[in-house]
Short mmCIF file of C-alpha atoms in Angstrom, two decimals:
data_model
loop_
_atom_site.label_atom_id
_atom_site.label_comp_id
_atom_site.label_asym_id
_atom_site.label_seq_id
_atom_site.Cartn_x
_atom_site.Cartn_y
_atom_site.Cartn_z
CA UNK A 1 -120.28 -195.04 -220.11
CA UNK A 2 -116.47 -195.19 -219.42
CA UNK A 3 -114.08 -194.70 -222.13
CA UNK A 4 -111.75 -197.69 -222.85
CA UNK A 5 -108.52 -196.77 -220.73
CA UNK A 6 -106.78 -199.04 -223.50
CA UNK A 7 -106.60 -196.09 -225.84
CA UNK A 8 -104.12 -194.06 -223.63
CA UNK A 9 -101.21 -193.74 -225.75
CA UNK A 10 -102.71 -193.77 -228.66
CA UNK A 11 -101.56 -191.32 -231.56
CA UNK A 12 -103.00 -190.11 -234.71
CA UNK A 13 -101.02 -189.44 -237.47
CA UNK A 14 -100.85 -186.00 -238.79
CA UNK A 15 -103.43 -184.92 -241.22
CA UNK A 16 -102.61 -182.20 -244.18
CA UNK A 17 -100.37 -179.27 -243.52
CA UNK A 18 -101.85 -176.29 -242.53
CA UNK A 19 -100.63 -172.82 -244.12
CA UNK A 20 -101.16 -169.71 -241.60
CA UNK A 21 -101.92 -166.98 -243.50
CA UNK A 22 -101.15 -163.28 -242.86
CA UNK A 23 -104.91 -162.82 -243.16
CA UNK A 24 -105.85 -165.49 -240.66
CA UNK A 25 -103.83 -164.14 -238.50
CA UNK A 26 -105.36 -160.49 -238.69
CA UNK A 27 -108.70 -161.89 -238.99
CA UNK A 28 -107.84 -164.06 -235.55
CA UNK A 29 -106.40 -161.11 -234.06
CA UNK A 30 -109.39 -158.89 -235.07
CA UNK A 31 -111.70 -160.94 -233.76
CA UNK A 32 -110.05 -161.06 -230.09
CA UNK A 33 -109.54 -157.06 -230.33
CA UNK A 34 -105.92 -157.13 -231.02
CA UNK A 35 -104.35 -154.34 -232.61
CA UNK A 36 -100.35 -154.64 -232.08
CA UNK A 37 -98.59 -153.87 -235.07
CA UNK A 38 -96.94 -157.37 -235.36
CA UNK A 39 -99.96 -158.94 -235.83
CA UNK A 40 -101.18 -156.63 -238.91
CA UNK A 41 -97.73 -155.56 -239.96
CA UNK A 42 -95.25 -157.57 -241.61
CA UNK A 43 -92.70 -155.17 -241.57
CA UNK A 44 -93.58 -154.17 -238.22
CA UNK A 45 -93.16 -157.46 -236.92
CA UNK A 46 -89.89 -157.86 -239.13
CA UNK A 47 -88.23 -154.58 -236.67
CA UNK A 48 -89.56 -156.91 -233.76
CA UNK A 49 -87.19 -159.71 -235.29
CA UNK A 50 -89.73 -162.05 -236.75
CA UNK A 51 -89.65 -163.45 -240.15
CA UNK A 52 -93.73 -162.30 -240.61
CA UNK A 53 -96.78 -161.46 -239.02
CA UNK A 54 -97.34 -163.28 -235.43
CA UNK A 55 -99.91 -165.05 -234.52
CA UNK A 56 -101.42 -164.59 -231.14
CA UNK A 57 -101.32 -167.17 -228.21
CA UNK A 58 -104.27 -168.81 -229.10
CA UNK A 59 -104.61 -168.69 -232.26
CA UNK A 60 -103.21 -172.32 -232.89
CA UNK A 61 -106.79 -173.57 -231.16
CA UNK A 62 -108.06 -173.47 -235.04
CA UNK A 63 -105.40 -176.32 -235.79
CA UNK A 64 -105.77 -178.22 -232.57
CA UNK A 65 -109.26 -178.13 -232.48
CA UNK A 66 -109.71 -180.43 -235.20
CA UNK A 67 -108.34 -183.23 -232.78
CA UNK A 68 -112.39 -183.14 -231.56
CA UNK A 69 -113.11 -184.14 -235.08
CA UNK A 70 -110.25 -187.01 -234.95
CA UNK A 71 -111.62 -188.40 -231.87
CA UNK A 72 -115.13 -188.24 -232.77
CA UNK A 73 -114.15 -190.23 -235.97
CA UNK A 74 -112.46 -192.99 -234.45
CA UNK A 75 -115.71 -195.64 -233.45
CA UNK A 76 -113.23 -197.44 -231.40
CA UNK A 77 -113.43 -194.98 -229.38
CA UNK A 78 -116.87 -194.68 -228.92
CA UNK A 79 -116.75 -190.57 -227.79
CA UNK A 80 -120.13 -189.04 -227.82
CA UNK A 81 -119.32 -185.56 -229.36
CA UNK A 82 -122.91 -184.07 -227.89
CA UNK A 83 -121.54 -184.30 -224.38
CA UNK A 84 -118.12 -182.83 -224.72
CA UNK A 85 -117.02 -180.32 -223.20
CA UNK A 86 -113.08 -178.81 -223.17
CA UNK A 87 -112.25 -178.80 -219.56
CA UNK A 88 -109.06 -176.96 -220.28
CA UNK A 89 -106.42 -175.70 -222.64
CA UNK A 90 -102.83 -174.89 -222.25
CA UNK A 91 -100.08 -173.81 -225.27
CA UNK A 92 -96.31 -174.30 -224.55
CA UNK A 93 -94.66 -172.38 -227.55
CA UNK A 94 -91.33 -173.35 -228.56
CA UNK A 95 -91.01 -170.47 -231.16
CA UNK A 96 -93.88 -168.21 -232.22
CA UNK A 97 -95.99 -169.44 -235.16
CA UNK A 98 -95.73 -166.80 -238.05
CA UNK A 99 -97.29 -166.48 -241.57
CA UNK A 100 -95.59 -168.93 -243.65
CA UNK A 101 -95.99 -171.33 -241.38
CA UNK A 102 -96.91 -174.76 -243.28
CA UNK A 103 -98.05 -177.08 -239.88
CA UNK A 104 -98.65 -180.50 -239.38
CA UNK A 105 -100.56 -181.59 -235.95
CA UNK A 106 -99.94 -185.62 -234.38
CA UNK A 107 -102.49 -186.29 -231.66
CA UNK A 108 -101.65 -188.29 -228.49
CA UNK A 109 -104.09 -189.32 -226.08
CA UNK A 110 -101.96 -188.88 -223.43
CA UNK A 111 -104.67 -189.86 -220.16
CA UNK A 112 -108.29 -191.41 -219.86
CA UNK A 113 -109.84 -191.38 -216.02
CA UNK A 114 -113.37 -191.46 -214.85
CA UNK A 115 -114.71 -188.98 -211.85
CA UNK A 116 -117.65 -188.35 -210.73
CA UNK A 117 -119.68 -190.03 -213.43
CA UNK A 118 -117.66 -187.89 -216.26
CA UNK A 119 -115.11 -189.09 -218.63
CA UNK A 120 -111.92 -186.99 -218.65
CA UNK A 121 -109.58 -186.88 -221.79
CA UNK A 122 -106.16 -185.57 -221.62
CA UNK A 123 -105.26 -184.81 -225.42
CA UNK A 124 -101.33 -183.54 -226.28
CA UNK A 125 -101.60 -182.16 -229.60
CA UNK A 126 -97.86 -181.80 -231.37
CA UNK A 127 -97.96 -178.81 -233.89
CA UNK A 128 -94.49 -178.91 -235.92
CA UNK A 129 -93.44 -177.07 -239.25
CA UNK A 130 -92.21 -178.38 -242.27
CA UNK A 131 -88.56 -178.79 -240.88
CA UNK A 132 -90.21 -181.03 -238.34
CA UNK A 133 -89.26 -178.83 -235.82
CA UNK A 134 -91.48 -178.55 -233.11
CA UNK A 135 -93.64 -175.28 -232.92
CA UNK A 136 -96.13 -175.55 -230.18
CA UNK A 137 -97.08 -178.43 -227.61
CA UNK A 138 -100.87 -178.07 -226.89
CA UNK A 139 -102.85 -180.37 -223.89
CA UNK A 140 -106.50 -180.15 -223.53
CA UNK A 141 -108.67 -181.41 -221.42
CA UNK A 142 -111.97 -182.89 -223.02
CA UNK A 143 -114.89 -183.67 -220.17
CA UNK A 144 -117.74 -186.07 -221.22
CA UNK A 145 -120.61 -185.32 -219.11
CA UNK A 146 -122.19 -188.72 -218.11
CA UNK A 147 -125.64 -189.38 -218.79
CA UNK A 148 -127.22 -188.32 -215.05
CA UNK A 149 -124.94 -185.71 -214.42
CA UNK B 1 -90.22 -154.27 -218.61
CA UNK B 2 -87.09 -155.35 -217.30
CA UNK B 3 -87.78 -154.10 -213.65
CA UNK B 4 -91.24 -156.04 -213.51
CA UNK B 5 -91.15 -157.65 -210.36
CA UNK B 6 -93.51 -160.40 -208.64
CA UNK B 7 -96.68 -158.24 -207.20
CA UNK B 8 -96.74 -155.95 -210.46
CA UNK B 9 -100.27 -155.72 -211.46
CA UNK B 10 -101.45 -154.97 -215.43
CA UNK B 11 -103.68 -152.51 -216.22
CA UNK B 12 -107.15 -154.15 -216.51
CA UNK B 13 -108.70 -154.86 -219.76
CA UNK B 14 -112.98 -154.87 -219.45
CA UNK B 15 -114.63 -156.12 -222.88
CA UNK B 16 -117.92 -156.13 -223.64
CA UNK B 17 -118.85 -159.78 -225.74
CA UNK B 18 -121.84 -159.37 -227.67
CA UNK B 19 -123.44 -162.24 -230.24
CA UNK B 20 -122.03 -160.54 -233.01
CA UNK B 21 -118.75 -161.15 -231.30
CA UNK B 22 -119.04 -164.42 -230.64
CA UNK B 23 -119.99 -165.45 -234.74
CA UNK B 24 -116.87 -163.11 -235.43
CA UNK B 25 -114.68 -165.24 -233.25
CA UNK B 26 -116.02 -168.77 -234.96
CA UNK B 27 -115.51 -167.96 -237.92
CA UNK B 28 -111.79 -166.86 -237.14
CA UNK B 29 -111.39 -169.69 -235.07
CA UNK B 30 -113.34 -172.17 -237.07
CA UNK B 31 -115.47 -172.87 -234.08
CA UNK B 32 -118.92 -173.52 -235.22
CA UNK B 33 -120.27 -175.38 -231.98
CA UNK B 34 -123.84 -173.87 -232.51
CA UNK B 35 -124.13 -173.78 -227.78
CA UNK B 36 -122.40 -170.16 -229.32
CA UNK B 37 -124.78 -169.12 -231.44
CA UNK B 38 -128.38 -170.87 -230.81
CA UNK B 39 -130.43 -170.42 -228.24
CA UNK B 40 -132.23 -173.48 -229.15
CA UNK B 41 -129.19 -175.83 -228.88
CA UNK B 42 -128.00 -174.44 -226.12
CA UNK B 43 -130.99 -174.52 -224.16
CA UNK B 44 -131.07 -177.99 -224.83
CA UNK B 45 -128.54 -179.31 -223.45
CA UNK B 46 -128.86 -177.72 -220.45
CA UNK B 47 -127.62 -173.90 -220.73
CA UNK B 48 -129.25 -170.85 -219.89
CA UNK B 49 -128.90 -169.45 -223.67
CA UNK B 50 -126.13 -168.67 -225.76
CA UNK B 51 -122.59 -168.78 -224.01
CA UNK B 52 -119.09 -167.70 -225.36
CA UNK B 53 -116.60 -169.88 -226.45
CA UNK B 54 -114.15 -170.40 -223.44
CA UNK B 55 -111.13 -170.24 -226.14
CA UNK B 56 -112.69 -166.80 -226.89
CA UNK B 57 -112.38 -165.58 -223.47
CA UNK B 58 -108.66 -167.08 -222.86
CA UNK B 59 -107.88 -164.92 -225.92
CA UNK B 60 -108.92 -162.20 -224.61
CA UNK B 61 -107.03 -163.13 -221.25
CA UNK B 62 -104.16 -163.52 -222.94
CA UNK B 63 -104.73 -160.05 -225.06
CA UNK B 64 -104.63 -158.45 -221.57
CA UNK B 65 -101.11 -159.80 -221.40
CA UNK B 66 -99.93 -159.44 -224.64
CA UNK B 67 -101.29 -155.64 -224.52
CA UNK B 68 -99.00 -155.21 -221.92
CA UNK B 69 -95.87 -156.99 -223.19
CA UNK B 70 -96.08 -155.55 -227.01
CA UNK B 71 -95.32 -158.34 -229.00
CA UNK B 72 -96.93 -162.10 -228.81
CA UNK B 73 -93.64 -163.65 -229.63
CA UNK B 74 -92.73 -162.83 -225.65
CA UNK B 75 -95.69 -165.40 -224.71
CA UNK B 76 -94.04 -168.32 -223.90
CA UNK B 77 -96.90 -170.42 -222.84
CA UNK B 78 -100.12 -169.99 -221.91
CA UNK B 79 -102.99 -171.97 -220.03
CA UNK B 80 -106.75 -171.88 -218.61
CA UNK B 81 -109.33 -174.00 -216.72
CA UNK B 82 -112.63 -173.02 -217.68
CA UNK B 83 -115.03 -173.12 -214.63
CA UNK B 84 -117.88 -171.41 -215.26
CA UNK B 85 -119.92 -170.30 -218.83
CA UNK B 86 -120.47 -166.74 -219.95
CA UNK B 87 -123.96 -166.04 -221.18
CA UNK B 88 -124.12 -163.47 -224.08
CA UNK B 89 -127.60 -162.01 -224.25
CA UNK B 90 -129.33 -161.33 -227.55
CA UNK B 91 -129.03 -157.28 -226.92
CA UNK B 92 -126.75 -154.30 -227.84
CA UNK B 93 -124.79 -154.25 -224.54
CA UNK B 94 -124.03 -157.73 -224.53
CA UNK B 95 -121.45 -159.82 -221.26
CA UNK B 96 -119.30 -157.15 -219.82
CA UNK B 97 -115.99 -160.00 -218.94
CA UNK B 98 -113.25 -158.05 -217.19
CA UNK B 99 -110.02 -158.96 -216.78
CA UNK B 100 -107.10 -158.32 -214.56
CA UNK B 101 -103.36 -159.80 -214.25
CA UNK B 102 -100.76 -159.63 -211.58
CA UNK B 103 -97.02 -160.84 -212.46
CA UNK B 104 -96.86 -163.75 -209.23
CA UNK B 105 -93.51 -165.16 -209.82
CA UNK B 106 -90.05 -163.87 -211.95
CA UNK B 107 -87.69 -166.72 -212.51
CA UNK B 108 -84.97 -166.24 -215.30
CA UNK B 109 -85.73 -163.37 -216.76
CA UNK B 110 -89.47 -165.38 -217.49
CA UNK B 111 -92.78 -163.55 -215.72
CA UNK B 112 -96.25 -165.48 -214.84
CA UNK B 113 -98.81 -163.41 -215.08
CA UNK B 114 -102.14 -165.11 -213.17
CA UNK B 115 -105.28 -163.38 -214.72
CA UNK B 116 -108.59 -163.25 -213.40
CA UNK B 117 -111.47 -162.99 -215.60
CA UNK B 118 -114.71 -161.59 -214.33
CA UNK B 119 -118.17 -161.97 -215.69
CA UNK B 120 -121.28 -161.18 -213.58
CA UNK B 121 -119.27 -160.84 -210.24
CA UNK B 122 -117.75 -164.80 -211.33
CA UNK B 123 -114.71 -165.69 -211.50
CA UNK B 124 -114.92 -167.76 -214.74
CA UNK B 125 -111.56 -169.19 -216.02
CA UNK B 126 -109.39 -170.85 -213.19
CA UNK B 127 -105.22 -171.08 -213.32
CA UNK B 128 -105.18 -169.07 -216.07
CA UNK B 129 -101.27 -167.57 -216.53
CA UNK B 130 -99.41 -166.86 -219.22
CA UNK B 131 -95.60 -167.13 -219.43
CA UNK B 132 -93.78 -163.87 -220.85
CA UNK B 133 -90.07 -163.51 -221.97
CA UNK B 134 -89.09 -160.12 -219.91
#
């Protein structure tokens, strides 16, 4: 129990690019129910002023979830993957993330605190394009339950 | 849009989640944690049964918003806590979530919406807003 506080500040370098497709994005989008036009469209979301089909708020989860796997990975760390649980999620979007997109992710653990018997991991994920121009600044919160709790 | 003031409530969005939902969504989200699709894992670590992904049901938090604006591009930002689990049932019906959003502050020409999910009477996500572009 109790994750080495030594590892805040930590990153982890970007891992291969990641190409959003027009039919991720529909297949994202149908799953959640979501039928606007600029998400299945590409010249409807053109008229709406973006270069393709947009993906919706959440959809970048599939890129920054892999951070779980990054973590997990690192035996420094010591993270025991069956008691995580993501505490809580937030997206700042600096543009929106379109088809075409190619997407590279950098990891940053930005906090590590104990509570209540739990480990609590603050996580900023860093989603940029191939410009290196930042896209989207994720944070999640990852809990690991302690062993009594 | 451009006369949305603080108070301004969206109309509600109700969705019924069934299992087949919730293998939809990991596949499009690449989510395979099996605590969304076994019983038997999820029971085991302590669950009542199957429960939805909570990046499933801020989507669909954040569909209630972008519904209403028309275009995802106006989402700014976007956050959730999530509190409490949503159990899907094996059955046709499925977890009736419903979801409602009130505009509680206008700065800049930039709304917050605060939405409150609902499942089983629950509130289950906590701070959840979104950020729109009026």
């Amino acid at each position: 129990m109790g994750l080495d506080q030594s590892f805040i500040g930590r990153a982890y370098p970007p891992g291969t690019p990641y190409r959003v497709s027009r039919e991720k994005i529909a297949e994202f989008a149908k799953a959640i129910g979501d039928t606007s036009p600029v998400r299945h469209d590409p010249e409807a979301a053109r008229a709406a002023g973006h270069r393709d089909v947009v993906a919706p708020p959440t959809f970048l989860i599939i890129l920054t979830l892999g951070i779980v796997d990054v973590l997990a990975n690192d035996p420094d760390l010591g993270l025991d993957y069956g008691r995580l649980v993501h505490g809580d999620q937030s997206f700042t979007h600096h543009r929106p993330a379109t088809a075409g997109d190619r997407l590279t992710v950098t990891t940053t653990i930005e906090d590590i605190f104990a509570r209540a018997g739990n480990d609590f991991l603050t996580v900023r994920t860093d989603i940029a394009d191939d410009a290196g121009e930042p896209v989207c600044t994720g944070r999640a919160q990852l809990v690991v339950r302690g062993e009594d709790v | 849009m451009t006369d949305v003031a603080k108070g301004y409530e969206l109309p509600p969005l109700a969705v019924d989640v069934t299992r087949a939902d919730l293998v939809r969504y990991a596949g499009a989200s690449l989510d395979f944690n099996p605590i969304h699709w076994s019983d038997r894992v999820a029971t085991s670590v302590g669950l009542p049964g199957v429960i939805a992904h909570g990046m499933y049901t801020m989507a669909l938090a954040n569909r209630l918003v972008t519904d209403w604006a028309g275009d995802a591009g106006k989402v700014l930002a976007c956050s959730a806590r999530f509190t409490r689990p949503v159990v899907v049932p094996d059955d046709d019906e499925g977890a009736r979530i419903e979801f409602s959003g009130t505009v509680t502050d206008v700065t800049d020409g930039v709304a917050t919406v605060t939405v409150t999910a609902k499942f089983d009477g629950r509130t289950v996500l906590a701070k959840a807003t979104a950020q729109v572009r009026l």
